[in-house]
Amino acid sequence: MQWNGEFLAFFLLSVMAIGGAVFMIHFTRVVHMVLALAFTFLSIAGIYVLLHAEFVAAVQVLIYTGAVSILMLFGIMLTKHRTSDHSDSRSRHQLLSFVGVAAFFGVIMWVIYHTPFSGGKAETAKYTVANLGEWVFKQYVIPFELTSVLLLAALVGAVILAKKERDA
Amino acid sequence: MPVTSYLALGAILFSIGLYGVLTKRNAVIVLFSIELMLNAANLNLVAFSKFGLHPSQVGQVFSLFSITVAAAEAAIGIAILFALYRNRGTVEADRMNSLKG
């Protein structure tokens, strides 16, 4: 593995992403958890740039680090909660979860590193935003329109669910 | 970078998200951990749009759709949490046991 700019960028970004996620698990104050995870989402946008997916990176920054994080902050600030999320008397549950997740992680990593990968790299020079738009609006135009219907349904549903209920 | 590095990063993030879903009590954080797991899956989609036998930009299209669905899911989840909070007065995930027999 040679030390070039791509390796350095990948190393830094993945350390930032994993660090944010681990801090999310480790922090006790809920707002800090959300900020740590927003940092992770920002790092994942950098990883997308490394993979020649610039548009997806921009969408990631706008949707995740922008919209979803702010939505979660609203969710925390509009509900009353204990500021710290301390989980005493659940150490057995935590241990069991940790063992299960570790086993799952081990199996996945074993599969990833022991499966022979037959394939090459794509010609990323053709991965432009214009080509992406042609994919979305030519071959995948029906899923695109269905997505707009889904977003409309989600909008109406969220408004109806969060609205104050009238006493009947 | 080989594709295995990206897949390993995705697996690590997915596992951390799964651990968060299983152990955190605050339902907002549980929802956010689910978003982390969805992000790990998106990372795999984008990685396989660059590497593989038939790499093409369709992987990025799929990840765009998945980001959209995840955003809708987050909005609905928060709305359900608000409704639940109004009725039960709590967002602790382990006190939502009305359906328990």
PDB file of N, CA, C and O in Angstrom, chain A residues 59-90:
ATOM      1  N   VAL A  59     -25.292  16.183  -1.980  1.00  0.00           N
ATOM      2  CA  VAL A  59     -26.593  15.818  -1.415  1.00  0.00           C
ATOM      3  C   VAL A  59     -26.438  15.353   0.023  1.00  0.00           C
ATOM      4  O   VAL A  59     -27.249  15.687   0.897  1.00  0.00           O
ATOM      5  N   GLN A  60     -25.363  14.614   0.283  1.00  0.00           N
ATOM      6  CA  GLN A  60     -25.119  14.141   1.648  1.00  0.00           C
ATOM      7  C   GLN A  60     -24.967  15.309   2.610  1.00  0.00           C
ATOM      8  O   GLN A  60     -25.552  15.320   3.695  1.00  0.00           O
ATOM      9  N   VAL A  61     -24.178  16.320   2.203  1.00  0.00           N
ATOM     10  CA  VAL A  61     -23.994  17.484   3.083  1.00  0.00           C
ATOM     11  C   VAL A  61     -25.325  18.193   3.295  1.00  0.00           C
ATOM     12  O   VAL A  61     -25.691  18.544   4.429  1.00  0.00           O
ATOM     13  N   LEU A  62     -26.094  18.381   2.200  1.00  0.00           N
ATOM     14  CA  LEU A  62     -27.342  19.137   2.331  1.00  0.00           C
ATOM     15  C   LEU A  62     -28.362  18.380   3.164  1.00  0.00           C
ATOM     16  O   LEU A  62     -28.990  18.946   4.064  1.00  0.00           O
ATOM     17  N   ILE A  63     -28.561  17.087   2.838  1.00  0.00           N
ATOM     18  CA  ILE A  63     -29.643  16.335   3.480  1.00  0.00           C
ATOM     19  C   ILE A  63     -29.242  15.889   4.878  1.00  0.00           C
ATOM     20  O   ILE A  63     -29.969  16.127   5.841  1.00  0.00           O
ATOM     21  N   TYR A  64     -28.070  15.237   4.995  1.00  0.00           N
ATOM     22  CA  TYR A  64     -27.748  14.640   6.294  1.00  0.00           C
ATOM     23  C   TYR A  64     -27.196  15.649   7.270  1.00  0.00           C
ATOM     24  O   TYR A  64     -27.771  15.877   8.324  1.00  0.00           O
ATOM     25  N   THR A  65     -26.039  16.270   6.926  1.00  0.00           N
ATOM     26  CA  THR A  65     -25.458  17.182   7.922  1.00  0.00           C
ATOM     27  C   THR A  65     -26.323  18.415   8.074  1.00  0.00           C
ATOM     28  O   THR A  65     -26.291  19.057   9.114  1.00  0.00           O
ATOM     29  N   GLY A  66     -27.096  18.763   7.050  1.00  0.00           N
ATOM     30  CA  GLY A  66     -27.990  19.896   7.200  1.00  0.00           C
ATOM     31  C   GLY A  66     -29.318  19.477   7.785  1.00  0.00           C
ATOM     32  O   GLY A  66     -29.567  19.637   8.982  1.00  0.00           O
ATOM     33  N   ALA A  67     -30.164  18.874   6.935  1.00  0.00           N
ATOM     34  CA  ALA A  67     -31.575  18.721   7.293  1.00  0.00           C
ATOM     35  C   ALA A  67     -31.797  17.721   8.415  1.00  0.00           C
ATOM     36  O   ALA A  67     -32.443  18.030   9.416  1.00  0.00           O
ATOM     37  N   VAL A  68     -31.254  16.500   8.255  1.00  0.00           N
ATOM     38  CA  VAL A  68     -31.607  15.452   9.215  1.00  0.00           C
ATOM     39  C   VAL A  68     -31.044  15.773  10.596  1.00  0.00           C
ATOM     40  O   VAL A  68     -31.723  15.585  11.614  1.00  0.00           O
ATOM     41  N   SER A  69     -29.818  16.328  10.639  1.00  0.00           N
ATOM     42  CA  SER A  69     -29.247  16.669  11.946  1.00  0.00           C
ATOM     43  C   SER A  69     -30.074  17.739  12.636  1.00  0.00           C
ATOM     44  O   SER A  69     -30.347  17.650  13.850  1.00  0.00           O
ATOM     45  N   ILE A  70     -30.493  18.756  11.872  1.00  0.00           N
ATOM     46  CA  ILE A  70     -31.303  19.816  12.475  1.00  0.00           C
ATOM     47  C   ILE A  70     -32.645  19.252  12.932  1.00  0.00           C
ATOM     48  O   ILE A  70     -33.170  19.604  13.997  1.00  0.00           O
ATOM     49  N   LEU A  71     -33.200  18.320  12.127  1.00  0.00           N
ATOM     50  CA  LEU A  71     -34.471  17.693  12.510  1.00  0.00           C
ATOM     51  C   LEU A  71     -34.326  16.948  13.827  1.00  0.00           C
ATOM     52  O   LEU A  71     -35.187  17.044  14.720  1.00  0.00           O
ATOM     53  N   MET A  72     -33.192  16.215  13.967  1.00  0.00           N
ATOM     54  CA  MET A  72     -32.977  15.476  15.207  1.00  0.00           C
ATOM     55  C   MET A  72     -32.770  16.428  16.380  1.00  0.00           C
ATOM     56  O   MET A  72     -33.234  16.172  17.495  1.00  0.00           O
ATOM     57  N   LEU A  73     -32.073  17.566  16.129  1.00  0.00           N
ATOM     58  CA  LEU A  73     -31.901  18.542  17.207  1.00  0.00           C
ATOM     59  C   LEU A  73     -33.253  19.092  17.644  1.00  0.00           C
ATOM     60  O   LEU A  73     -33.515  19.242  18.852  1.00  0.00           O
ATOM     61  N   PHE A  74     -34.130  19.378  16.669  1.00  0.00           N
ATOM     62  CA  PHE A  74     -35.484  19.819  17.019  1.00  0.00           C
ATOM     63  C   PHE A  74     -36.183  18.745  17.836  1.00  0.00           C
ATOM     64  O   PHE A  74     -36.849  19.044  18.834  1.00  0.00           O
ATOM     65  N   GLY A  75     -36.043  17.487  17.387  1.00  0.00           N
ATOM     66  CA  GLY A  75     -36.679  16.396  18.113  1.00  0.00           C
ATOM     67  C   GLY A  75     -36.214  16.306  19.542  1.00  0.00           C
ATOM     68  O   GLY A  75     -36.993  15.987  20.441  1.00  0.00           O
ATOM     69  N   ILE A  76     -34.935  16.604  19.766  1.00  0.00           N
ATOM     70  CA  ILE A  76     -34.431  16.539  21.143  1.00  0.00           C
ATOM     71  C   ILE A  76     -34.924  17.731  21.942  1.00  0.00           C
ATOM     72  O   ILE A  76     -35.332  17.604  23.100  1.00  0.00           O
ATOM     73  N   MET A  77     -34.911  18.924  21.303  1.00  0.00           N
ATOM     74  CA  MET A  77     -35.216  20.114  22.090  1.00  0.00           C
ATOM     75  C   MET A  77     -36.709  20.274  22.329  1.00  0.00           C
ATOM     76  O   MET A  77     -37.114  20.983  23.259  1.00  0.00           O
ATOM     77  N   LEU A  78     -37.554  19.647  21.508  1.00  0.00           N
ATOM     78  CA  LEU A  78     -38.994  19.776  21.719  1.00  0.00           C
ATOM     79  C   LEU A  78     -39.538  18.695  22.631  1.00  0.00           C
ATOM     80  O   LEU A  78     -40.706  18.726  22.993  1.00  0.00           O
ATOM     81  N   THR A  79     -38.732  17.713  22.984  1.00  0.00           N
ATOM     82  CA  THR A  79     -39.192  16.699  23.917  1.00  0.00           C
ATOM     83  C   THR A  79     -38.375  16.812  25.194  1.00  0.00           C
ATOM     84  O   THR A  79     -37.190  17.135  25.145  1.00  0.00           O
ATOM     85  N   LYS A  80     -39.031  16.537  26.296  1.00  0.00           N
ATOM     86  CA  LYS A  80     -38.311  16.586  27.561  1.00  0.00           C
ATOM     87  C   LYS A  80     -37.576  15.272  27.722  1.00  0.00           C
ATOM     88  O   LYS A  80     -38.102  14.207  27.430  1.00  0.00           O
ATOM     89  N   HIS A  81     -36.362  15.369  28.161  1.00  0.00           N
ATOM     90  CA  HIS A  81     -35.595  14.147  28.338  1.00  0.00           C
ATOM     91  C   HIS A  81     -34.575  14.421  29.416  1.00  0.00           C
ATOM     92  O   HIS A  81     -34.258  15.566  29.718  1.00  0.00           O
ATOM     93  N   ARG A  82     -34.074  13.379  29.987  1.00  0.00           N
ATOM     94  CA  ARG A  82     -32.937  13.558  30.894  1.00  0.00           C
ATOM     95  C   ARG A  82     -31.749  13.949  30.036  1.00  0.00           C
ATOM     96  O   ARG A  82     -31.497  13.339  28.996  1.00  0.00           O
ATOM     97  N   THR A  83     -31.038  15.016  30.451  1.00  0.00           N
ATOM     98  CA  THR A  83     -29.962  15.509  29.595  1.00  0.00           C
ATOM     99  C   THR A  83     -28.905  14.450  29.372  1.00  0.00           C
ATOM    100  O   THR A  83     -28.294  14.398  28.320  1.00  0.00           O
ATOM    101  N   SER A  84     -28.675  13.615  30.349  1.00  0.00           N
ATOM    102  CA  SER A  84     -27.673  12.563  30.155  1.00  0.00           C
ATOM    103  C   SER A  84     -28.379  11.235  29.991  1.00  0.00           C
ATOM    104  O   SER A  84     -29.378  10.956  30.640  1.00  0.00           O
ATOM    105  N   ASP A  85     -27.829  10.434  29.116  1.00  0.00           N
ATOM    106  CA  ASP A  85     -28.450   9.153  28.762  1.00  0.00           C
ATOM    107  C   ASP A  85     -27.650   8.048  29.447  1.00  0.00           C
ATOM    108  O   ASP A  85     -26.991   7.262  28.802  1.00  0.00           O
ATOM    109  N   HIS A  86     -27.695   8.049  30.777  1.00  0.00           N
ATOM    110  CA  HIS A  86     -26.884   7.037  31.475  1.00  0.00           C
ATOM    111  C   HIS A  86     -27.690   5.770  31.629  1.00  0.00           C
ATOM    112  O   HIS A  86     -28.863   5.779  31.986  1.00  0.00           O
ATOM    113  N   SER A  87     -27.041   4.681  31.323  1.00  0.00           N
ATOM    114  CA  SER A  87     -27.757   3.405  31.316  1.00  0.00           C
ATOM    115  C   SER A  87     -27.173   2.522  32.413  1.00  0.00           C
ATOM    116  O   SER A  87     -26.326   1.674  32.147  1.00  0.00           O
ATOM    117  N   ASP A  88     -27.582   2.781  33.638  1.00  0.00           N
ATOM    118  CA  ASP A  88     -27.174   1.858  34.685  1.00  0.00           C
ATOM    119  C   ASP A  88     -28.148   0.704  34.725  1.00  0.00           C
ATOM    120  O   ASP A  88     -29.226   0.759  34.149  1.00  0.00           O
ATOM    121  N   SER A  89     -27.780  -0.350  35.390  1.00  0.00           N
ATOM    122  CA  SER A  89     -28.605  -1.536  35.581  1.00  0.00           C
ATOM    123  C   SER A  89     -28.969  -2.183  34.251  1.00  0.00           C
ATOM    124  O   SER A  89     -29.873  -2.990  34.182  1.00  0.00           O
ATOM    125  N   ARG A  90     -28.253  -1.803  33.179  1.00  0.00           N
ATOM    126  CA  ARG A  90     -28.503  -2.470  31.903  1.00  0.00           C
ATOM    127  C   ARG A  90     -27.205  -3.016  31.355  1.00  0.00           C
ATOM    128  O   ARG A  90     -27.039  -3.196  30.158  1.00  0.00           O
TER     129      ARG A  90
END
